[in-house]
mmCIF file of C-alpha atoms in Angstrom:
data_model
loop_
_atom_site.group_PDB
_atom_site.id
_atom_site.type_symbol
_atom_site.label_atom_id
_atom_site.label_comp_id
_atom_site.label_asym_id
_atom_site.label_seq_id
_atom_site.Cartn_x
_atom_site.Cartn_y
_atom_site.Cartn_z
ATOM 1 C CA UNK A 34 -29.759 6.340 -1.116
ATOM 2 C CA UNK A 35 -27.064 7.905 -2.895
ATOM 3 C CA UNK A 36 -24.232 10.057 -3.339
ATOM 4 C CA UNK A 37 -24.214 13.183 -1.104
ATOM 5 C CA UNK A 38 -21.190 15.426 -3.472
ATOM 6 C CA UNK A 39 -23.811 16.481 -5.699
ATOM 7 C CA UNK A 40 -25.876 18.700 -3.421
ATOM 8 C CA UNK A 41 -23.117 20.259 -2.214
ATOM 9 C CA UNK A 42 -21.571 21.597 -5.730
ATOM 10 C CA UNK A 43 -23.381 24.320 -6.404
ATOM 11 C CA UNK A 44 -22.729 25.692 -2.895
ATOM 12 C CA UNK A 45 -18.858 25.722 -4.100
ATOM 13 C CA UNK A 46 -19.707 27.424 -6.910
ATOM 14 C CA UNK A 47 -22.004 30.362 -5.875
ATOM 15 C CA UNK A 48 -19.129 32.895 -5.225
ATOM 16 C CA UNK A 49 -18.407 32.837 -8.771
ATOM 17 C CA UNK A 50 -19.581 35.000 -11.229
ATOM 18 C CA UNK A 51 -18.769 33.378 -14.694
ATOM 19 C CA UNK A 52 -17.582 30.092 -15.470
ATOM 20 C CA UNK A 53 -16.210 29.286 -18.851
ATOM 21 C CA UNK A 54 -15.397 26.004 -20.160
ATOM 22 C CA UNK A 55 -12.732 26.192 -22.908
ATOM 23 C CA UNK A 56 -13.704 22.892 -25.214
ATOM 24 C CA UNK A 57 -13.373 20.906 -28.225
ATOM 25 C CA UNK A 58 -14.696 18.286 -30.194
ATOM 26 C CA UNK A 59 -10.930 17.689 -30.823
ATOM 27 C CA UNK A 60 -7.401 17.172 -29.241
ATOM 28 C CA UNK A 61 -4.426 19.490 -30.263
ATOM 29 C CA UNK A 62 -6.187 22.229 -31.148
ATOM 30 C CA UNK A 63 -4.542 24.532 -28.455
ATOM 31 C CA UNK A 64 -7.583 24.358 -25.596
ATOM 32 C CA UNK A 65 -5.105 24.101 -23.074
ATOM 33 C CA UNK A 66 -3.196 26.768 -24.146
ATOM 34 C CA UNK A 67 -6.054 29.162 -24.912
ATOM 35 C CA UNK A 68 -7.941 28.443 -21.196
ATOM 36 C CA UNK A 69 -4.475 29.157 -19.620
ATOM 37 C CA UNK A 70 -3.503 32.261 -21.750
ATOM 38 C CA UNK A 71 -7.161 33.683 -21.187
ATOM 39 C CA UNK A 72 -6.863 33.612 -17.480
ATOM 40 C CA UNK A 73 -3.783 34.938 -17.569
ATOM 41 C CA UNK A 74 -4.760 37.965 -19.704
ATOM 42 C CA UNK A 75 -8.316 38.542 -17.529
ATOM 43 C CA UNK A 76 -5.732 38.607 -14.482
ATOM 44 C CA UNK A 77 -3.697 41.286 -15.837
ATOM 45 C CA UNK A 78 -7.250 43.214 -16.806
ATOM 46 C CA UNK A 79 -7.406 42.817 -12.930
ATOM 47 C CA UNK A 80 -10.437 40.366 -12.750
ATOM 48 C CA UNK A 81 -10.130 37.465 -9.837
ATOM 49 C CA UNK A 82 -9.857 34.659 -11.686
ATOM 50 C CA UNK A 83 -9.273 30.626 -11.037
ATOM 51 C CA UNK A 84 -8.123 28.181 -13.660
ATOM 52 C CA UNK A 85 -9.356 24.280 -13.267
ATOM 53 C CA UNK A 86 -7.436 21.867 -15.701
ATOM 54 C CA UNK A 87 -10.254 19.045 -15.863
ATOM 55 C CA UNK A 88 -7.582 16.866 -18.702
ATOM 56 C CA UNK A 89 -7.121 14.363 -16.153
ATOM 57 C CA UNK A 90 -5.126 12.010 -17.914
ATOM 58 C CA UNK A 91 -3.805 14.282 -20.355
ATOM 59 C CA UNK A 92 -3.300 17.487 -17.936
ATOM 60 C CA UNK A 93 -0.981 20.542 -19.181
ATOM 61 C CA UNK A 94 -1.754 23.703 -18.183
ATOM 62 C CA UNK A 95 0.945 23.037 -15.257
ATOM 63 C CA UNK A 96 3.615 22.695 -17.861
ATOM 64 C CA UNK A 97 2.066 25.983 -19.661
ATOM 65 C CA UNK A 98 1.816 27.734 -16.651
ATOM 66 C CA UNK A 99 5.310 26.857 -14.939
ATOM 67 C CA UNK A 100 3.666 25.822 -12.180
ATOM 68 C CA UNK A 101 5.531 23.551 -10.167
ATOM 69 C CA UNK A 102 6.378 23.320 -5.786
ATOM 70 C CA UNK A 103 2.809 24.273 -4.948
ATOM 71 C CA UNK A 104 -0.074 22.248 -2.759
ATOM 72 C CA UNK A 105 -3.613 22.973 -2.252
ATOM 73 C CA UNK A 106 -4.018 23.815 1.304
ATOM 74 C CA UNK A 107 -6.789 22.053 3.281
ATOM 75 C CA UNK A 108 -8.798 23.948 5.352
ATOM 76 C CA UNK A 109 -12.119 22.600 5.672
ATOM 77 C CA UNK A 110 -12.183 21.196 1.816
ATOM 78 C CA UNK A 111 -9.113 22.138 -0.327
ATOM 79 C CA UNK A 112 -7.753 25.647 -1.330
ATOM 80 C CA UNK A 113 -6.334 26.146 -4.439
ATOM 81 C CA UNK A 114 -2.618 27.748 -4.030
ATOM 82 C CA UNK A 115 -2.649 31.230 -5.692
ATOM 83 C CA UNK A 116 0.264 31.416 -8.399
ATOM 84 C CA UNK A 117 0.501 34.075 -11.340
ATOM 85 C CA UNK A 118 -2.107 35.859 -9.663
ATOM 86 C CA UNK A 119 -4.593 33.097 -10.384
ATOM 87 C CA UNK A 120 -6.290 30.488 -8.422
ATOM 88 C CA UNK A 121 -4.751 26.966 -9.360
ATOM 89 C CA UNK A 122 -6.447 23.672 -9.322
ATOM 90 C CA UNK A 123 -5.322 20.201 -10.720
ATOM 91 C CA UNK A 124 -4.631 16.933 -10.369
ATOM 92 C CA UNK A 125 -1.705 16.837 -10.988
ATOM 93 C CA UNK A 126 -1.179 18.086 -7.541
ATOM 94 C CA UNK A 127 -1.890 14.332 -6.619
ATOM 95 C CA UNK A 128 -0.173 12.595 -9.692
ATOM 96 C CA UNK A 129 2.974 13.592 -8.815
ATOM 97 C CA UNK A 130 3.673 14.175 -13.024
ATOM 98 C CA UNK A 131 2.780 9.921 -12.623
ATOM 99 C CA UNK A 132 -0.023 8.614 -15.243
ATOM 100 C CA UNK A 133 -3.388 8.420 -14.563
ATOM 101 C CA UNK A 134 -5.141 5.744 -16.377
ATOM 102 C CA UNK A 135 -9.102 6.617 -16.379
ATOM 103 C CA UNK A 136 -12.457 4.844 -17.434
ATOM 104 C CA UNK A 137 -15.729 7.241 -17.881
ATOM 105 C CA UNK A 138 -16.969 6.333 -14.398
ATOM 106 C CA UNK A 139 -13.520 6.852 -12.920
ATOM 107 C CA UNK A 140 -13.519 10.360 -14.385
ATOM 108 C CA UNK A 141 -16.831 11.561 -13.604
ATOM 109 C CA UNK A 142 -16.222 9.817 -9.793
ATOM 110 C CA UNK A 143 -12.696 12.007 -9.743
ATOM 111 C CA UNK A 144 -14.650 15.414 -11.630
ATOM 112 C CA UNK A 145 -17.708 15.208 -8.736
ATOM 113 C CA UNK A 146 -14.631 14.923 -5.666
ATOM 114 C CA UNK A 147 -12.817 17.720 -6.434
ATOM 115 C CA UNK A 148 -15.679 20.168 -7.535
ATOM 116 C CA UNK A 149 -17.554 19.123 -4.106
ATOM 117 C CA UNK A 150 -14.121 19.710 -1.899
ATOM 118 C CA UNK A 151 -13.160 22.534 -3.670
ATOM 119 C CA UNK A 152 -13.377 25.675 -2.332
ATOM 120 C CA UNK A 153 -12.770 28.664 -4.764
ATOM 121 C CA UNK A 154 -12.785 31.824 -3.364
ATOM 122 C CA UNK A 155 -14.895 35.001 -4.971
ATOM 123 C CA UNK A 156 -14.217 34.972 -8.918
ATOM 124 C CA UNK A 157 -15.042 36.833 -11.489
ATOM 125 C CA UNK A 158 -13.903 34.269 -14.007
ATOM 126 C CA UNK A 159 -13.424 30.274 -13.390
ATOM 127 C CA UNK A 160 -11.760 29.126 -16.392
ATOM 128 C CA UNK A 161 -12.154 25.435 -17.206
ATOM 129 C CA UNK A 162 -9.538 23.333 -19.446
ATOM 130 C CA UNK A 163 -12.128 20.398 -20.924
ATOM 131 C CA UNK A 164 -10.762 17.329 -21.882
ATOM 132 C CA UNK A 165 -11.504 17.047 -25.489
ATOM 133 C CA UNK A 166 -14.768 15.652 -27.226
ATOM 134 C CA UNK A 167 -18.202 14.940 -25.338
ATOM 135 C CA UNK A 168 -17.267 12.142 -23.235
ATOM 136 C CA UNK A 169 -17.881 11.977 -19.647
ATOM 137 C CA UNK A 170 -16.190 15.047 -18.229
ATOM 138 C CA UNK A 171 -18.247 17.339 -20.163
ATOM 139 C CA UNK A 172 -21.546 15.630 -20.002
ATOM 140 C CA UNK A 173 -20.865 15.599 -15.939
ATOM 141 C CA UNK A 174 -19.989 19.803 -16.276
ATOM 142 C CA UNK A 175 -22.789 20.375 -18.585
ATOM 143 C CA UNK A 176 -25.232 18.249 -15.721
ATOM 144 C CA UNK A 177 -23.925 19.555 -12.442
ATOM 145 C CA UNK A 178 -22.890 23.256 -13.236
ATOM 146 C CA UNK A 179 -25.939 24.818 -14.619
ATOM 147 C CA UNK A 180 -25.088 28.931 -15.097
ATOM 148 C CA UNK A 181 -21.762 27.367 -17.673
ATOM 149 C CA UNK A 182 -20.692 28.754 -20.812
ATOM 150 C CA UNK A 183 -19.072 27.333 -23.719
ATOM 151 C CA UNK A 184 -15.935 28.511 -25.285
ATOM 152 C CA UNK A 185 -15.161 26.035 -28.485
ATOM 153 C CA UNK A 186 -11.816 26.267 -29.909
ATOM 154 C CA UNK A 187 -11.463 24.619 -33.241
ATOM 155 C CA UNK A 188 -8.758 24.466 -36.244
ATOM 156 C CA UNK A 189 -9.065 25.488 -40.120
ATOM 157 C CA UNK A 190 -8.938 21.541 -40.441
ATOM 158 C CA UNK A 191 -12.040 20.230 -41.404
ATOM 159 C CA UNK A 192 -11.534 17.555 -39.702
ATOM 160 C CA UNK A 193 -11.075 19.501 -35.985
ATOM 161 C CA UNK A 194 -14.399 21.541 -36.927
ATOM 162 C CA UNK A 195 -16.229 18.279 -37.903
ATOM 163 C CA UNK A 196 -15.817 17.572 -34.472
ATOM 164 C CA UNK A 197 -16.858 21.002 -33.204
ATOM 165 C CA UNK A 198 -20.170 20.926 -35.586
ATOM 166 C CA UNK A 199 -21.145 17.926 -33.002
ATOM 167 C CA UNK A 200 -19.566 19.694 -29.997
ATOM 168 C CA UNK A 201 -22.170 22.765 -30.758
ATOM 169 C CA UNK A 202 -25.350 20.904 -31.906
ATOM 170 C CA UNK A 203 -24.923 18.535 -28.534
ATOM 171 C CA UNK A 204 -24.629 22.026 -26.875
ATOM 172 C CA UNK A 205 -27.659 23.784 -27.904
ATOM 173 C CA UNK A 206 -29.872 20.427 -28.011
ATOM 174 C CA UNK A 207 -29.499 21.104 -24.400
ATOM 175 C CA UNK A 208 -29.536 24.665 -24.196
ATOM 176 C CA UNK A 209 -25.990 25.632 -23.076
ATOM 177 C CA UNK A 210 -24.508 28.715 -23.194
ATOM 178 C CA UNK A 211 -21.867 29.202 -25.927
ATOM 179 C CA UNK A 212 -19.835 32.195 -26.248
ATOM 180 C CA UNK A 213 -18.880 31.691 -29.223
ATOM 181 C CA UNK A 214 -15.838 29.702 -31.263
ATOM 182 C CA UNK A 215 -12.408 30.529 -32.064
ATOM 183 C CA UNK A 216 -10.434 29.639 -34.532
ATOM 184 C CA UNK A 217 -6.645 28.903 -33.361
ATOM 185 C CA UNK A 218 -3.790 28.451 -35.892
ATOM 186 C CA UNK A 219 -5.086 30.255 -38.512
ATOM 187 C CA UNK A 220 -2.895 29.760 -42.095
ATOM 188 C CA UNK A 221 -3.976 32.019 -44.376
ATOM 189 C CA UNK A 222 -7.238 34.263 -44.989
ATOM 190 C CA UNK A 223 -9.748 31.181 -45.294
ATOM 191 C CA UNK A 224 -13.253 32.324 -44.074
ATOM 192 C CA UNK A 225 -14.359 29.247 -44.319
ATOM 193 C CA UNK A 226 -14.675 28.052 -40.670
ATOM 194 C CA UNK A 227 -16.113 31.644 -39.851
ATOM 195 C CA UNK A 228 -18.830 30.772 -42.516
ATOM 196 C CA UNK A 229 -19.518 27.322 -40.842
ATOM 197 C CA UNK A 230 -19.662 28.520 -37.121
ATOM 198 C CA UNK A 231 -21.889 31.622 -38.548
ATOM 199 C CA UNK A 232 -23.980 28.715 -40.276
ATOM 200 C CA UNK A 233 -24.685 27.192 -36.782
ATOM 201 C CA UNK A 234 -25.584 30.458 -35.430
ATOM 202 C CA UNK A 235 -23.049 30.768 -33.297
ATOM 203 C CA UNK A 236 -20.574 33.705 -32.461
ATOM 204 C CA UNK A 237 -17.610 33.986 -33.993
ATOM 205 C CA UNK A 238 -14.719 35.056 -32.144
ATOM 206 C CA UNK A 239 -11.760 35.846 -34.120
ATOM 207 C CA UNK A 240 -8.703 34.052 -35.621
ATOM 208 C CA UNK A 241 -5.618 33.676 -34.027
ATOM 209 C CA UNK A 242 -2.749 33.038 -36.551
ATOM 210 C CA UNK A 243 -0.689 29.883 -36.220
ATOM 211 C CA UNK A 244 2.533 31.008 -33.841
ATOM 212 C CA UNK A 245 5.188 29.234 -34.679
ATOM 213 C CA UNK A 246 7.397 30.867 -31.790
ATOM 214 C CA UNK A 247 4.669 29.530 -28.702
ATOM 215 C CA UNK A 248 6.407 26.819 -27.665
ATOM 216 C CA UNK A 249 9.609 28.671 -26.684
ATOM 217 C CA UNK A 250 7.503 30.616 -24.322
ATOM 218 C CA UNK A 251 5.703 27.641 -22.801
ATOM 219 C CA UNK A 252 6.260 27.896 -18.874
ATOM 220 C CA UNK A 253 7.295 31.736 -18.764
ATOM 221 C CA UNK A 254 4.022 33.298 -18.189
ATOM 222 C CA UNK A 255 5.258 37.090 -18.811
ATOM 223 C CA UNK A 256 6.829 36.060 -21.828
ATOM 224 C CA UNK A 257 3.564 34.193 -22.931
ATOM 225 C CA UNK A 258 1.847 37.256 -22.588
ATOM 226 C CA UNK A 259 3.790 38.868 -25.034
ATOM 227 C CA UNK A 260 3.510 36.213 -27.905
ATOM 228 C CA UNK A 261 1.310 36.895 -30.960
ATOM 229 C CA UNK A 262 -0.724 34.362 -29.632
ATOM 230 C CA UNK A 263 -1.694 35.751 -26.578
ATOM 231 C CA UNK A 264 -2.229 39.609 -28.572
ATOM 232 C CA UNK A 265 -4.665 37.987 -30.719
ATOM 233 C CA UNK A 266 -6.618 35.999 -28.142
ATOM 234 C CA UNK A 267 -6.746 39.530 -25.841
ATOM 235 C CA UNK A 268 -8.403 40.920 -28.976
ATOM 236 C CA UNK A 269 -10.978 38.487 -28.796
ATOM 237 C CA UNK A 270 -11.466 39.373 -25.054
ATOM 238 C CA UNK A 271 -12.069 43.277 -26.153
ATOM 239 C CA UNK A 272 -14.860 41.810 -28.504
ATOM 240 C CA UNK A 273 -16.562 40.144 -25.373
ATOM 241 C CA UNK A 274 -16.498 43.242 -23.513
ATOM 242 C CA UNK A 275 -14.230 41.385 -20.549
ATOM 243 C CA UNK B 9 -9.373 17.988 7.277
ATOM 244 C CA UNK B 10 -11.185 17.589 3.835
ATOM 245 C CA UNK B 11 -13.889 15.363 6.117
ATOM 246 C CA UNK B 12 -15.652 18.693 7.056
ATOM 247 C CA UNK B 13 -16.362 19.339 3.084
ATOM 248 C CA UNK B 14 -17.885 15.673 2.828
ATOM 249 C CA UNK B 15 -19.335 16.176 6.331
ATOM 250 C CA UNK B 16 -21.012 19.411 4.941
ATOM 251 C CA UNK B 17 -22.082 17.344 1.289
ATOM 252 C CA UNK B 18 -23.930 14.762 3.950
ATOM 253 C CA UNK B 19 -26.029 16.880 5.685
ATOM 254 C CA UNK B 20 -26.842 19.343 2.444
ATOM 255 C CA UNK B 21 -27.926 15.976 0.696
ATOM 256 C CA UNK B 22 -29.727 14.701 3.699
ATOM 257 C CA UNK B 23 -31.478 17.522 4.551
ATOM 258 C CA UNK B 24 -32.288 17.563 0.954
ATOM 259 C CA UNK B 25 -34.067 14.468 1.532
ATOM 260 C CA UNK B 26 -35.649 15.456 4.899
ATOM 261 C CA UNK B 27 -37.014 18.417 2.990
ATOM 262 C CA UNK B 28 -38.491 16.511 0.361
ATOM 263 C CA UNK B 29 -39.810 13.703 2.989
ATOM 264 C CA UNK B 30 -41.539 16.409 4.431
ATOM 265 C CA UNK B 31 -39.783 15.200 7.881
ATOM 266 C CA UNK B 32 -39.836 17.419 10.971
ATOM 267 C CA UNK B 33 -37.025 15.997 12.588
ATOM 268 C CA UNK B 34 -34.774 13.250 11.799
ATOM 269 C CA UNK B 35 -34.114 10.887 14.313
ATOM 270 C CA UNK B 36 -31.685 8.512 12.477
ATOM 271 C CA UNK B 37 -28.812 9.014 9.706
ATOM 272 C CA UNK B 38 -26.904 5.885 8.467
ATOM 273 C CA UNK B 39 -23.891 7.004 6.498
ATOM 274 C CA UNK B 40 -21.204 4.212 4.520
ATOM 275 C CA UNK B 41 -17.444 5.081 4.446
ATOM 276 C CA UNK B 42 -14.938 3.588 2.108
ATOM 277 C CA UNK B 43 -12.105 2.548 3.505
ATOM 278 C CA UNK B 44 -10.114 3.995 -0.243
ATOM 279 C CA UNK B 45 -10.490 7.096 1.113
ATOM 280 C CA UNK B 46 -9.457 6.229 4.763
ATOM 281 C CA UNK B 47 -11.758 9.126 5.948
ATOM 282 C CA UNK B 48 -10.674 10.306 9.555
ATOM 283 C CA UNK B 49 -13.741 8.864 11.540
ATOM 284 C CA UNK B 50 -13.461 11.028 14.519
ATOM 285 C CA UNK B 51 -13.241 14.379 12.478
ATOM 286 C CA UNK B 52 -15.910 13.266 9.975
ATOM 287 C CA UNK B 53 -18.097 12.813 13.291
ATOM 288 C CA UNK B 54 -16.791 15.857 14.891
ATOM 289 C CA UNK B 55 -17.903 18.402 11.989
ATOM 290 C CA UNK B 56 -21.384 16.218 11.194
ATOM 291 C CA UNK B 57 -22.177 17.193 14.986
ATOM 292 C CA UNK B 58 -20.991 20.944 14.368
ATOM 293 C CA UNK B 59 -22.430 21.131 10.752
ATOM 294 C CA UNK B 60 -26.263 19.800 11.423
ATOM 295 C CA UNK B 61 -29.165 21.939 11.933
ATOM 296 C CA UNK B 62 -31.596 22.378 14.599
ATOM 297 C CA UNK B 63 -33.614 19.371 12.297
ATOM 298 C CA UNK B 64 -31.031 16.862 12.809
ATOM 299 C CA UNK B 65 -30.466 17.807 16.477
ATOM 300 C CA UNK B 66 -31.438 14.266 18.395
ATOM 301 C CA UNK B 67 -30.627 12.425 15.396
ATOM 302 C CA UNK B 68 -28.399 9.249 15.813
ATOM 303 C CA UNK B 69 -25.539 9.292 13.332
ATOM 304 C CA UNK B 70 -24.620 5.306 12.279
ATOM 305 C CA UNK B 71 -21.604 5.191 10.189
ATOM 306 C CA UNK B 72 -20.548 1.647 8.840
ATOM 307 C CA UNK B 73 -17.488 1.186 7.180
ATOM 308 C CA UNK B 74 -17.262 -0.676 3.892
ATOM 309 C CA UNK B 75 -14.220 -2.517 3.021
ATOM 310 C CA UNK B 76 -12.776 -1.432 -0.166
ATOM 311 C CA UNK B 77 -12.431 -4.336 -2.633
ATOM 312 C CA UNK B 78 -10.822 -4.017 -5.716
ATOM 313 C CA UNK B 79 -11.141 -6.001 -9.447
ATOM 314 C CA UNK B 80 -8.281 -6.316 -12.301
ATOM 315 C CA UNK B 81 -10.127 -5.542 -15.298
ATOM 316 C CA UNK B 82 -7.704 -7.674 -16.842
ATOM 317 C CA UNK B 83 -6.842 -10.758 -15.234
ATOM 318 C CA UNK B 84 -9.705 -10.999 -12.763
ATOM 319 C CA UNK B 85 -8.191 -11.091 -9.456
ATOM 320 C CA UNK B 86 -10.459 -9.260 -6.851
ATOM 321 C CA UNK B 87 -8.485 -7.753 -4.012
ATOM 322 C CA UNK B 88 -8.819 -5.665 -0.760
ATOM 323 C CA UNK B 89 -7.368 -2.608 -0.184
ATOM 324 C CA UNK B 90 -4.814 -2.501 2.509
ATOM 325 C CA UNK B 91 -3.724 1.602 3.219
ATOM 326 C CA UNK B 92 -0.346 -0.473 4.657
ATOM 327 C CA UNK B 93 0.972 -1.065 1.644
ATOM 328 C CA UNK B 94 1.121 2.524 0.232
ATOM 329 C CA UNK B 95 3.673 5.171 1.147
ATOM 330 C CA UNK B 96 2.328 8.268 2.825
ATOM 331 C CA UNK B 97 2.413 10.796 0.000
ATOM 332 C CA UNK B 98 0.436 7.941 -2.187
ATOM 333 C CA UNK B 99 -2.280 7.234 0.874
ATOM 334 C CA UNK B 100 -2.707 11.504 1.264
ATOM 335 C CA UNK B 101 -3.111 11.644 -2.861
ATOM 336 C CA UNK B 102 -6.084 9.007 -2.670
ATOM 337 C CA UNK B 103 -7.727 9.952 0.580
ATOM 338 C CA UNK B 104 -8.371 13.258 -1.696
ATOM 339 C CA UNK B 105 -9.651 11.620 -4.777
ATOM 340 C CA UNK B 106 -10.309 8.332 -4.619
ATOM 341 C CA UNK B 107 -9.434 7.708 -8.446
ATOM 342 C CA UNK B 108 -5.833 8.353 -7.711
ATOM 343 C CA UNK B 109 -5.433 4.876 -6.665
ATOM 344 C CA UNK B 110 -5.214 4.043 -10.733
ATOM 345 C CA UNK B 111 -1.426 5.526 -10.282
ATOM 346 C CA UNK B 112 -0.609 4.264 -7.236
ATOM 347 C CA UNK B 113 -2.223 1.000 -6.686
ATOM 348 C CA UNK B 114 -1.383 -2.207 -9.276
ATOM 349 C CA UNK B 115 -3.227 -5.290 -9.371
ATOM 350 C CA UNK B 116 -1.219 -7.704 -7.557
ATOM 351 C CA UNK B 117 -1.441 -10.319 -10.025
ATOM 352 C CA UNK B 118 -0.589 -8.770 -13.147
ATOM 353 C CA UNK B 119 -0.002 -5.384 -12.353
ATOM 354 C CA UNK B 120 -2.294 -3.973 -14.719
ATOM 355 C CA UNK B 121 -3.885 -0.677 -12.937
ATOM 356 C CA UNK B 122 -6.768 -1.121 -15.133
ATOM 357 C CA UNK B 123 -9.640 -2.311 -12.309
ATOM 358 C CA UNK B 124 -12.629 -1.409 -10.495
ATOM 359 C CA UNK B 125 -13.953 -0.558 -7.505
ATOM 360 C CA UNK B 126 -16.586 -2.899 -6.931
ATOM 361 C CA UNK B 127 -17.181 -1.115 -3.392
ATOM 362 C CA UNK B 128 -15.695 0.818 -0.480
ATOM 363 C CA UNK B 129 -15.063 4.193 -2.671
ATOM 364 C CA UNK B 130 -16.315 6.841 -0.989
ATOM 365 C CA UNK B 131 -19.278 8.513 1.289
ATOM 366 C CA UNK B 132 -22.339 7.392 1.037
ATOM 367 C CA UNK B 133 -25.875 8.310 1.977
ATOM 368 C CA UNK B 134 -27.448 5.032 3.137
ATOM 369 C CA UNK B 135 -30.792 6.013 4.909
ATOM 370 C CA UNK B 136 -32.574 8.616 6.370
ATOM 371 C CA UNK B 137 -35.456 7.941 9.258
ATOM 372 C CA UNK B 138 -37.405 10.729 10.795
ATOM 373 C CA UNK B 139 -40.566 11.731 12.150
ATOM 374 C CA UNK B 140 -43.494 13.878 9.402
#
């Protein structure tokens, strides 16, 4: 007869009041990074927010975060621990740092668990780090969380916008929200992704320059806050209004 | 304790069903358990008694347990799934998510943990029987 999770996902959801999906048609493009640096800068606006990394065999917003000697507590489903002032969810929480080798099915099977067992409490913002591309995980998102929004992150490599071209068309063909693209790692002045993404009718968010000092700041969340990264992506916020 | 969240998935799904079925009351519920999960029986019965509604009230609650057996995608050695030969912190991990068993569990054979789970994953909705 079937697989009672579904019904009950939406139910887990309904306390929330905007869920964003930070995505790619591309790895390495700095999703992770950009879904863990825009929670942390909506917390400090003073929004509740919760942060989901859905990269289950490639999770890292742990490592970005600095989260580490923290459990979900189970109370009826699970409770994400509160740390940075965010609500934290992973899997890693039950990979002990170990691999987890997954097929589509596995991942969709995994993706259904946790957002049926889950219990968030009220949010203003649930940020979601995608796994890249339109493989299972986001078809699954896309199908069983239906008030979602897109935020695309792409490169000034043709090749990483290539990817988000597809990304977007898939994302409209099925009328989903997107709230625009950004472009991370920004060279020099090129305006030529803004002229694709405003080709596709799509917003365009802003730049953020290429910040070569980042990865000294990876797992210090005040210090990531005050990287040129993080300035630029809050400017992208203001333009949202958030 | 994550049985009540399942518990609670069960009867939203099956009175989903009733719903649609246009069933007054339902007078029988047959539920499968996978034994990868190694779901707590007597608290998954516990909060489907406190969680039903006034529909589901005389209804008889069959749960059947479903061996989990296992498949290398790679050699082709089909296995069962015995919780006995996982540590506790590994058994906790998958009784959450099922899928964790691709870091903890190996196939015996050839140690690949590339395999499937050709049944006894999770909680499943077998059958619903009422009266219209």
């Amino acid at each position: 007869m079937g697989d009672p999770r579904i019904s009950v996902v939406n139910e887990r959801l309904k306390e929330i009041r905007n869920i964003i999906a930070v995505s790619s048609g591309k790895g390495g493009v700095g999703k992770s990074l950009t879904a863990s640096i825009l929670a942390l800068a909506l917390v400090k606006k003073g929004y509740n927010i919760g942060l989901f990394d859905l990269d289950f065999t490639s999770p890292s917003t742990h490592i970005i975060l600095g989260i580490e000697g923290v459990q979900p507590r189970e109370e009826k489903g699970i409770i994400p621990p509160k740390v940075h002032g965010l609500e934290y969810m992973s899997i890693v929480y039950y990979t002990s740092n170990y691999a987890l080798p997954l097929r589509g099915e596995d991942v969709s099977n995994a993706l259904i668990e946790l957002l049926s067992i889950t219990k968030w409490g009220k949010l203003d913002f649930l940020i979601i780090d995608m796994p890249p591309g339109i493989g299972d995980a986001t078809l699954d998102i896309i199908r069983l969380i239906k008030n979602i929004g897109f935020l695309v992150v792409t490169t000034p490599s043709q090749l990483a916008f290539e990817t988000v071209r597809k990304l977007v068309t898939l994302l409209k063909e099925l009328n989903v929200r997107i709230i625009g693209v950004v472009e991370n790692m920004k060279m020099n002045k090129s305006e030529f992704i803004q002229q694709q993404v405003k080709s596709l009718r799509v917003a365009v968010l802003g730049g953020i320059s290429f910040d070569a000092k980042i990865e000294k700041s990876i797992g210090n969340t005040v210090s990531l806050l005050k990287t040129s990264f993080a300035k630029e992506l809050e400017q992208t916020l203001e333009k949202l209004g958030f | 304790m994550h049985e009540w969240a399942l518990a609670e998935a069960v009867i939203t799904a099956a009175s989903e069903i009733a719903e649609k079925e246009g069933l007054k009351e339902v007078t029988v519920l047959k539920i499968k358990v996978g034994e990868l999960q190694q779901i707590e029986l007597d608290i998954l019965e516990f909060a489907l008694s406190q969680l039903k509604p006034d529909k589901f009230k005389n209804t008889k609650i069959n749960i059947k347990i479903d061996k989990a057996e296992l498949r290398c995608r790679v050699c082709g050695h089909q296995w069962i799934f015995s919780k006995e030969e996982l540590d506790k912190n590994s058994a906790e991990a998958i009784h959450f998510i099922p899928e964790i068993a691709h870091t903890y569990i190996k196939c015996p054979k050839c140690g690949s943990p590339d395999f499937e789970v050709l049944r006894g994953r999770g909680v499943w909705l077998e059958s619903i029987k009422g009266v219209r």
